[in-house]
Amino acid sequence: MEETIISPDGTQEYFINMGPQHPSTHGVLRLVLTLDGEIIEKVEPHLGYIHRSIEKMCEKDNYRQIIHLTDRMDYLSAHMNNHAVSLAIENALEVEIPDRAKYIRVIMDELTRISSHTLWWGVMGMDLGAITSFLYGFRDHEYITEIFEETCGARLTMNYNVPGGVMFDIHPNFVKHVKDFIADFKTKLPEYDTLLSGNVIFLERTKGIGILTKEDAISFGVTGPAGRASGFSNDVRKKEPYGIYDQLDFKEILYTDGDTYSRYKARIDEMWESIKIIEQLIDNIPEGDFQAKTRKVIKLPKGEFYQKVETARGELGVYIVSDGKMNPYRMKFRSPGFSNLSALDRMARGGKIADLVAIMSTLDLVVPDIDR
Amino acid sequence: MSAIGNYFRSIFSGLKTLFQGMAVTGYYFRNARKEIITQQYPDNKDTLRMYDRFRGIVVMPHDENNLHACTGCSACEIACPNGSIEIIAPRVVDPETGKKKKVINQHIYHYSMCTLCNLCILSCPTEAIVMDQTFEHAVYDRSLLTQILNKPGSSLNPNVKE
Ligand code: SF4
Ligand code: SF4
């Protein structure tokens, strides 16, 4: 029996399990909450319920095969994960990839970001009790999924990047469909604001809740929109541009409040920026190869290689240690979700259980990413 | 600002945002025909076409004479990250040239272990296997997910260059 602490007024703090099968944890994440009444005193995440040892599996696979495993980490940012590994391999091999592939990759990345954020928006509304928003969010998410399906052949786990470029050329309809989507989405995104952003109930539940200071964001390594909402400028696309991000005109979204509402706003604004990026690229995809020639059997030179990209959740780092063989000696992913989760305790302390749900939604946790 | 004033103000702004939200719902209610996006699956099964590149399952096409293009080279087996493909291709003596060469006996495909990554299709030198666009693959017994892709009695298309 665990010892219970009874305070002088006769009340006692108690422990409650949130998850692993709790709908608002969006996956099998178990949080052990220490509560005083409804006030949260401590949040302790317990991981391991969906651990698939992806890093270990990478060690047995060759460099072409690794990429398809990364789809399954943060499945809502599958293209960015693929992109990160491909870039790491390309940098190590020192191959120059064709411009066409670079353009396609960035367009795909930004489409993924929009699709991830639309889904997040819908789910966030649902977590806070607004069921309709889920349907609206999913509608736009599905539109992009269809575009992916047409060009890449799969809806979620695309495995579209290969070392040296992309797997197939874009589908003949791709440009038209993306343009249709952008035109459509520009009329749909203001709806998001009408439905949630201005809603009083929503504002009451998000403003001033779960504040993360800039110092905490930096010390916990909270990246992505969650970190930028606290004023921590960390956009990898700006800081260490990869692909063709250095030639593009877009803003890094920064807020300073660090509360749940800022994190929400940061993501909504990011969608507008992504639209801007896609509009700059979609008409100018250069002609040419979509894949650089690489050897059939890829062997990386001895050494360590690191590449980071900005996924929909934050900074994803790929670290490859190579001993010159066909498969990596060690592979490590620095996943954004894991670091973002670590700040949850700091943000939720002193709040109510209902606030915890709101905070978790704006952290946008994808559990397979936390628990590779 | 008095507390009472605040109280009423929040009620009014609450109502206002409520109606704004309802207006969005109302728009879709009125324009249901234009904005409809759902499909009536499975009622539309006959007309439902998946995209050409859709990856549903690995299959080996055979022509009308039961000929396929698989030479038994094992490239797909090596390319597969999950060990979903097993090639049984013993070396037999070619009666014409007298040389030993691989002939496919069984191309075994474990759908239960396949992640539909497309690497096997890319690796095949003769395009003997392709992705099919079907997507309803639920079965009652796990063993049914292991398939032999080359049909019984089939043989290599003689036009295929190795
Ligand atoms: S699609 Fe991928 S996992 Fe499936 S058999 Fe081919 S190589 Fe293996
Ligand atoms: S399917 Fe293609 S790659 Fe696989 S054994 Fe046959 S010819 Fe070789």
XYZ file of C-alpha atoms and ligand atoms in Angstrom:
550
model
C 0.000 0.000 0.000
C 1.219 3.429 -0.839
C 1.442 5.862 1.958
C -1.139 8.586 1.698
C -0.369 12.060 2.830
C -3.192 13.541 4.821
C -3.042 17.271 5.187
C -4.124 19.041 8.395
C -7.575 19.820 7.044
C -8.287 16.163 6.508
C -8.007 16.113 2.721
C -5.496 13.976 0.934
C -3.782 14.147 -2.399
C -4.432 11.307 -4.738
C -3.105 9.794 -7.911
C -5.010 9.215 -11.061
C -4.036 7.537 -14.307
C -4.816 9.451 -17.436
C -4.368 7.036 -20.263
C -2.969 4.899 -21.755
C -6.389 4.598 -23.360
C -7.634 8.097 -22.817
C -9.068 9.809 -25.884
C -7.475 13.173 -25.185
C -3.952 11.797 -25.046
C -4.267 10.949 -28.769
C -2.527 7.650 -28.506
C -1.207 5.391 -25.855
C 0.357 7.881 -23.504
C -0.021 7.358 -19.778
C 0.068 10.329 -17.473
C 0.100 9.829 -13.735
C -1.478 12.877 -12.189
C -1.025 13.901 -8.576
C -4.103 15.841 -7.644
C -5.294 17.985 -4.833
C -8.973 18.069 -5.519
C -9.067 19.163 -9.099
C -5.791 21.048 -8.941
C -2.871 19.367 -10.607
C 0.225 19.111 -8.452
C 2.338 16.958 -10.688
C 2.167 15.314 -14.084
C 4.364 12.353 -14.743
C 4.353 10.937 -18.268
C 5.011 7.206 -18.575
C 6.174 6.091 -21.971
C 6.731 2.804 -23.663
C 3.272 1.684 -24.687
C 3.937 2.048 -28.382
C 7.684 1.572 -28.473
C 8.675 -0.175 -31.685
C 12.431 0.284 -31.440
C 12.636 2.128 -34.735
C 16.161 3.300 -33.974
C 17.305 -0.282 -33.466
C 15.483 -1.473 -36.547
C 17.343 1.155 -38.558
C 20.590 -0.557 -37.671
C 19.610 -3.701 -39.539
C 18.232 -1.894 -42.604
C 20.212 -0.370 -45.402
C 20.007 3.321 -46.139
C 17.224 3.010 -48.677
C 15.093 0.981 -46.331
C 15.467 3.240 -43.312
C 13.352 5.972 -44.840
C 10.134 4.031 -44.799
C 10.466 3.445 -41.058
C 10.500 7.164 -40.354
C 6.993 7.491 -41.785
C 5.862 5.683 -38.724
C 7.366 8.005 -36.160
C 5.424 11.201 -36.495
C 2.912 9.944 -39.005
C 1.407 13.388 -39.496
C 4.770 14.750 -40.646
C 5.766 11.752 -42.733
C 7.210 13.806 -45.573
C 9.394 15.870 -43.278
C 10.717 12.787 -41.535
C 11.588 11.239 -44.892
C 13.147 14.492 -45.961
C 15.359 14.639 -42.882
C 16.794 11.172 -43.379
C 17.247 11.664 -47.109
C 19.081 14.936 -46.504
C 21.353 13.338 -43.938
C 22.247 10.574 -46.380
C 22.718 12.996 -49.269
C 24.942 15.260 -47.223
C 27.071 12.326 -46.214
C 27.362 11.119 -49.804
C 27.821 14.673 -51.045
C 25.395 14.223 -53.901
C 23.769 17.285 -55.364
C 20.060 16.741 -55.816
C 18.198 18.270 -58.771
C 16.246 21.473 -58.283
C 13.026 19.839 -59.291
C 13.331 17.366 -56.434
C 14.076 20.192 -54.013
C 10.967 22.068 -55.076
C 8.767 19.009 -54.885
C 10.100 18.164 -51.457
C 9.432 21.618 -50.053
C 5.928 21.741 -51.518
C 5.210 18.344 -50.029
C 6.623 19.419 -46.671
C 4.427 22.461 -46.541
C 1.357 20.533 -47.622
C 2.113 18.099 -44.838
C 2.399 20.953 -42.392
C -1.007 22.264 -43.409
C -2.573 18.828 -43.254
C -1.073 18.191 -39.851
C -2.249 21.532 -38.515
C -5.765 21.145 -39.899
C -6.068 17.799 -38.192
C -4.647 19.277 -35.012
C -7.154 22.115 -35.190
C -10.055 19.723 -35.519
C -8.860 17.523 -32.705
C -8.125 20.482 -30.491
C -11.705 21.664 -30.873
C -12.946 18.210 -30.079
C -10.797 17.994 -26.957
C -12.418 21.167 -25.756
C -15.888 19.912 -26.505
C -16.560 21.292 -29.983
C -17.317 18.207 -32.042
C -18.021 20.076 -35.300
C -14.530 21.439 -35.618
C -13.248 17.903 -36.016
C -15.313 17.454 -39.156
C -14.173 20.760 -40.643
C -10.554 20.035 -39.853
C -10.761 16.567 -41.281
C -12.357 17.826 -44.467
C -9.292 19.902 -45.338
C -6.938 17.217 -44.088
C -8.565 14.740 -46.457
C -8.221 17.093 -49.395
C -4.455 17.087 -48.971
C -4.393 13.362 -48.332
C -6.021 12.850 -51.720
C -3.305 14.948 -53.336
C -0.679 12.800 -51.654
C -2.436 9.646 -52.674
C -2.452 10.673 -56.299
C 1.232 11.532 -56.456
C 2.850 9.322 -53.835
C 0.527 6.343 -53.803
C -0.283 6.389 -50.121
C -2.278 8.600 -47.846
C -0.334 8.691 -44.632
C 2.881 6.714 -44.823
C 4.028 8.049 -48.146
C 7.676 6.960 -48.247
C 8.093 9.398 -51.115
C 11.659 10.569 -50.577
C 14.562 8.434 -51.679
C 18.248 9.231 -51.353
C 18.870 11.612 -54.237
C 15.399 12.951 -54.785
C 11.845 11.719 -54.804
C 10.473 8.331 -55.744
C 8.277 9.323 -58.691
C 7.761 12.475 -60.628
C 4.720 14.475 -59.612
C 1.439 13.369 -61.084
C 0.311 15.412 -64.131
C -2.658 16.671 -62.119
C -0.601 17.602 -59.099
C -0.103 21.305 -59.853
C -3.738 21.816 -60.698
C -4.965 20.028 -57.609
C -2.636 21.895 -55.305
C -3.781 25.192 -56.789
C -7.408 24.172 -56.358
C -6.700 23.241 -52.808
C -4.968 26.524 -52.011
C -7.807 28.529 -53.539
C -10.328 26.495 -51.584
C -8.382 26.504 -48.354
C -8.010 30.269 -48.391
C -11.765 30.539 -48.078
C -11.911 27.781 -45.469
C -9.232 29.015 -43.117
C -11.194 32.120 -42.015
C -13.948 29.707 -41.022
C -11.562 28.262 -38.481
C -11.293 31.643 -36.876
C -15.049 32.117 -36.838
C -15.690 28.725 -35.352
C -13.019 28.600 -32.668
C -10.587 31.478 -32.450
C -13.194 34.071 -31.543
C -15.483 31.833 -29.557
C -15.857 33.028 -25.982
C -15.941 29.579 -24.438
C -12.800 28.688 -26.327
C -11.059 31.896 -25.280
C -11.951 31.346 -21.645
C -10.452 27.907 -21.756
C -7.243 28.865 -23.497
C -6.197 32.413 -22.609
C -3.701 32.562 -19.781
C -3.733 28.782 -19.381
C -0.611 26.655 -19.304
C 1.939 29.436 -19.532
C 5.417 28.428 -20.616
C 8.037 31.112 -20.254
C 10.727 31.648 -22.825
C 13.407 30.469 -20.400
C 11.517 27.255 -19.747
C 10.906 26.721 -23.432
C 14.631 26.982 -24.065
C 15.677 24.832 -21.143
C 13.195 22.078 -21.980
C 13.995 22.326 -25.673
C 10.404 23.011 -26.641
C 10.528 23.661 -30.367
C 8.056 24.182 -33.156
C 4.951 26.324 -32.802
C 4.793 25.479 -29.105
C 8.209 27.007 -28.485
C 7.672 29.942 -30.796
C 4.492 30.863 -28.952
C 6.726 31.517 -25.939
C 8.994 33.787 -27.941
C 11.712 31.207 -28.485
C 12.771 31.730 -32.075
C 13.725 28.288 -33.316
C 12.447 27.776 -36.835
C 14.975 25.499 -38.500
C 13.744 26.698 -41.881
C 15.083 30.135 -40.980
C 18.010 29.292 -38.729
C 19.631 26.575 -40.768
C 17.822 26.534 -44.090
C 17.713 23.252 -45.950
C 16.206 22.502 -49.341
C 15.279 25.830 -50.891
C 13.930 27.525 -47.810
C 16.655 30.178 -47.957
C 15.222 31.479 -51.236
C 11.678 31.760 -49.975
C 9.827 34.633 -48.480
C 7.999 33.690 -45.315
C 7.793 34.827 -41.732
C 8.684 32.995 -38.597
C 5.635 33.207 -36.368
C 6.512 34.464 -32.926
C 4.252 35.144 -29.965
C 5.362 36.116 -26.531
C 2.557 35.124 -24.172
C 3.384 31.449 -24.083
C -0.130 30.452 -23.131
C -2.391 27.913 -24.763
C -4.015 30.552 -26.930
C -0.677 31.746 -28.354
C 0.246 28.216 -29.264
C -3.095 27.908 -30.975
C -2.621 31.173 -32.860
C 0.923 30.268 -33.842
C -0.307 27.188 -35.656
C -3.151 28.992 -37.405
C -0.685 31.637 -38.612
C 1.747 28.957 -39.734
C -0.872 27.624 -42.074
C -1.064 31.022 -43.755
C 2.714 31.064 -44.094
C 2.682 27.585 -45.602
C 0.103 28.726 -48.132
C 2.414 31.589 -49.003
C 5.347 29.220 -49.512
C 3.386 26.864 -51.725
C 2.104 29.747 -53.830
C 5.656 30.900 -54.452
C 6.729 27.474 -55.623
C 3.861 25.795 -57.354
C 4.107 27.746 -60.610
C 7.875 27.569 -60.810
C 8.697 23.905 -60.437
C 11.751 23.618 -62.705
C 11.925 20.987 -65.399
C 14.513 18.289 -65.142
C 15.214 15.129 -63.240
C 13.380 14.356 -60.069
C 16.112 12.092 -58.798
C 19.879 12.230 -58.788
C 21.718 9.083 -59.720
C 22.905 7.203 -56.675
C 24.596 3.870 -56.367
C 22.388 0.870 -55.973
C 24.067 -0.061 -52.726
C 24.546 3.043 -50.636
C 27.478 3.064 -48.267
C 28.082 6.163 -46.202
C 31.663 7.176 -45.440
C 32.858 6.613 -41.891
C 31.764 9.332 -39.541
C 28.832 11.050 -37.908
C 26.146 12.950 -39.738
C 23.437 15.162 -38.381
C 20.579 16.858 -40.108
C 17.646 18.707 -38.670
C 14.413 19.791 -40.261
C 11.335 21.585 -39.082
C 8.401 19.215 -38.847
C 4.883 20.250 -37.961
C 5.754 19.721 -34.309
C 9.202 21.195 -34.097
C 12.769 20.308 -34.696
C 13.481 16.782 -35.815
C 17.119 15.783 -35.725
C 18.533 12.744 -37.472
C 21.875 11.522 -36.272
C 23.661 8.786 -38.159
C 26.837 7.124 -37.021
C 28.366 5.234 -39.894
C 31.189 2.758 -39.855
C 31.335 2.603 -43.613
C 28.981 -0.333 -44.040
C 25.654 -0.672 -45.815
C 23.665 0.032 -42.690
C 24.213 2.594 -39.964
C 26.142 1.694 -36.864
C 23.790 3.796 -34.769
C 20.809 5.888 -35.623
C 19.234 8.429 -33.325
C 16.246 10.659 -33.797
C 15.776 13.815 -31.800
C 12.022 13.936 -31.869
C 10.197 17.192 -31.182
C 7.336 15.508 -29.353
C 9.561 14.056 -26.656
C 11.054 17.396 -25.653
C 7.715 19.161 -25.878
C 6.154 16.585 -23.610
C 8.845 17.116 -21.007
C 7.573 20.646 -20.433
C 4.033 19.457 -19.792
C 4.549 19.165 -16.053
C 5.790 22.733 -15.828
C 2.837 24.040 -17.786
C 0.099 22.039 -16.106
C 1.066 22.528 -12.452
C -1.491 24.521 -10.556
C -4.076 24.172 -13.276
C -7.207 22.061 -13.476
C -7.569 18.713 -15.200
C -9.585 20.375 -17.943
C -6.680 22.764 -18.512
C -4.351 19.830 -18.902
C -6.449 18.599 -21.805
C -6.218 22.010 -23.464
C -2.482 22.210 -22.880
C -1.905 18.763 -24.308
C -3.864 19.621 -27.422
C -1.784 22.686 -28.133
C 1.422 20.754 -27.635
C 0.101 18.618 -30.494
C 1.527 15.375 -29.196
C 1.834 12.455 -31.535
C 2.671 9.516 -29.338
C 4.543 7.320 -31.844
C 6.904 10.257 -32.274
C 7.556 10.484 -28.548
C 7.925 6.754 -28.200
C 9.828 5.643 -31.234
C -15.945 48.734 -15.313
C -18.452 47.229 -13.004
C -18.691 43.525 -12.445
C -22.314 43.553 -13.569
C -21.363 45.290 -16.809
C -18.695 42.719 -17.473
C -21.111 39.952 -16.770
C -23.613 41.144 -19.338
C -20.922 41.995 -21.833
C -19.582 38.470 -21.696
C -23.067 37.055 -22.167
C -23.589 39.195 -25.250
C -20.227 38.440 -26.775
C -20.826 34.773 -26.008
C -24.126 34.871 -27.846
C -22.553 36.764 -30.725
C -19.809 34.207 -31.250
C -22.362 31.454 -30.868
C -24.377 32.896 -33.733
C -21.277 33.441 -35.817
C -20.473 29.763 -35.405
C -24.044 28.817 -36.198
C -23.862 30.929 -39.359
C -21.034 28.705 -40.608
C -23.099 25.634 -39.864
C -26.092 27.292 -41.526
C -24.091 27.966 -44.658
C -23.266 24.285 -45.029
C -26.832 23.355 -44.263
C -28.102 25.580 -47.068
C -25.367 24.632 -49.529
C -25.261 20.963 -48.705
C -25.308 19.973 -52.356
C -22.387 22.127 -53.386
C -20.198 21.409 -50.400
C -20.798 17.703 -50.087
C -17.522 15.822 -49.764
C -18.353 12.441 -48.295
C -18.601 9.303 -50.378
C -21.263 6.703 -49.890
C -18.949 3.777 -49.385
C -19.710 0.821 -49.806
C -22.679 1.785 -51.983
C -20.344 3.302 -54.546
C -18.110 0.249 -54.691
C -18.706 -0.325 -58.389
C -17.740 3.164 -59.432
C -15.009 3.780 -56.874
C -11.649 4.075 -58.620
C -8.447 4.413 -56.680
C -5.582 6.453 -58.090
C -3.265 4.617 -60.443
C -0.326 4.940 -58.104
C -2.253 3.786 -55.066
C -0.357 1.054 -53.258
C -2.787 -1.622 -52.171
C -1.044 -4.967 -52.457
C 1.839 -6.478 -54.396
C 0.698 -8.624 -57.316
C 2.347 -10.313 -60.269
C 0.488 -9.749 -63.537
C 0.117 -12.736 -65.849
C -0.901 -12.541 -69.482
C -3.520 -14.727 -71.188
C -0.978 -17.516 -71.785
C -0.158 -17.647 -68.076
C 3.209 -16.013 -68.620
C 4.797 -13.635 -66.150
C 8.005 -11.612 -66.205
C 9.690 -12.836 -63.035
C 13.147 -14.251 -63.599
C 13.710 -15.245 -60.005
C 16.583 -12.833 -59.573
C 15.751 -12.145 -55.888
C 16.263 -8.393 -56.203
C 12.898 -7.744 -54.572
C 13.681 -10.119 -51.741
C 16.866 -8.198 -50.988
C 15.218 -4.804 -51.320
C 12.381 -5.594 -48.934
C 13.013 -4.140 -45.490
C 10.622 -6.478 -43.733
C 11.388 -9.862 -45.225
C 7.925 -10.001 -46.744
C 9.139 -11.646 -49.917
C 10.727 -15.061 -50.238
C 11.976 -16.295 -53.561
C 12.412 -19.979 -54.211
C 14.285 -20.239 -57.482
C 16.449 -23.327 -57.948
C 19.057 -23.389 -60.674
C 18.093 -25.685 -63.509
C 19.873 -26.556 -66.700
C 18.496 -24.830 -69.742
C 17.891 -27.578 -72.336
C 18.788 -25.277 -75.251
C 22.009 -23.669 -74.108
C 23.036 -26.254 -71.552
C 23.759 -23.517 -69.022
C 22.430 -23.435 -65.493
C 20.076 -20.591 -64.720
C 17.613 -19.578 -62.043
C 13.969 -20.390 -62.641
C 11.289 -19.109 -60.346
C 9.488 -21.827 -58.492
C 7.609 -19.867 -55.859
C 7.414 -16.139 -55.275
C 6.071 -16.082 -51.724
C 4.616 -12.841 -50.474
C 3.615 -12.267 -46.855
C 1.065 -9.506 -46.904
C 0.924 -9.465 -43.118
C 4.527 -8.246 -42.951
C 4.336 -5.797 -45.837
C 4.412 -2.080 -45.168
C 3.589 -1.203 -48.788
C 6.752 0.808 -49.132
C 7.141 0.195 -52.882
C 10.837 -0.666 -52.664
C 10.381 -4.128 -54.172
C 8.555 -2.704 -57.178
C 11.339 -0.191 -57.776
C 14.021 -2.848 -57.513
C 12.525 -5.328 -59.953
C 14.531 -5.185 -63.209
C 11.782 -6.731 -65.347
C 8.756 -5.042 -63.787
C 7.339 -8.412 -62.960
C 5.542 -7.223 -59.841
C 3.310 -4.190 -59.510
C 1.092 -2.600 -56.908
C -2.591 -3.341 -57.240
C -5.212 -0.756 -56.389
C -7.501 -3.010 -54.375
C -7.759 -2.214 -50.698
C -10.131 -4.647 -49.044
C -7.828 -7.345 -47.808
C -9.357 -8.458 -44.536
C -9.453 -12.230 -44.172
C -10.551 -14.605 -41.452
C -7.363 -16.579 -41.227
C -3.866 -15.204 -41.007
C -2.465 -17.908 -43.238
C -4.490 -16.518 -46.143
C -2.287 -13.439 -46.072
C 0.644 -15.466 -47.328
C 0.293 -15.776 -51.060
C 2.243 -17.314 -53.885
C 2.309 -14.665 -56.537
C 3.248 -16.749 -59.560
C 0.208 -18.730 -60.592
C 0.375 -22.534 -60.804
C 1.634 -23.706 -64.150
C 2.857 -20.264 -65.140
C 6.226 -19.663 -66.698
C 8.548 -16.895 -67.678
C 7.592 -14.874 -70.697
C 10.302 -15.715 -73.261
C 10.395 -12.100 -74.468
C 11.663 -10.890 -71.123
C 15.336 -9.930 -71.284
C 17.317 -10.707 -68.199
S 6.104 -3.178 -50.538
Fe 7.891 -2.993 -49.220
S 7.414 -4.278 -47.456
Fe 5.972 -4.832 -49.064
S 6.943 -6.572 -50.075
Fe 7.546 -4.730 -51.199
S 9.488 -4.123 -50.298
Fe 8.529 -5.554 -48.877
S 9.712 -10.180 -58.975
Fe 11.277 -9.061 -60.082
S 12.869 -8.654 -58.576
Fe 11.547 -10.215 -57.706
S 12.548 -12.150 -58.262
Fe 11.056 -11.703 -59.857
S 12.201 -10.601 -61.431
Fe 13.464 -10.549 -59.574
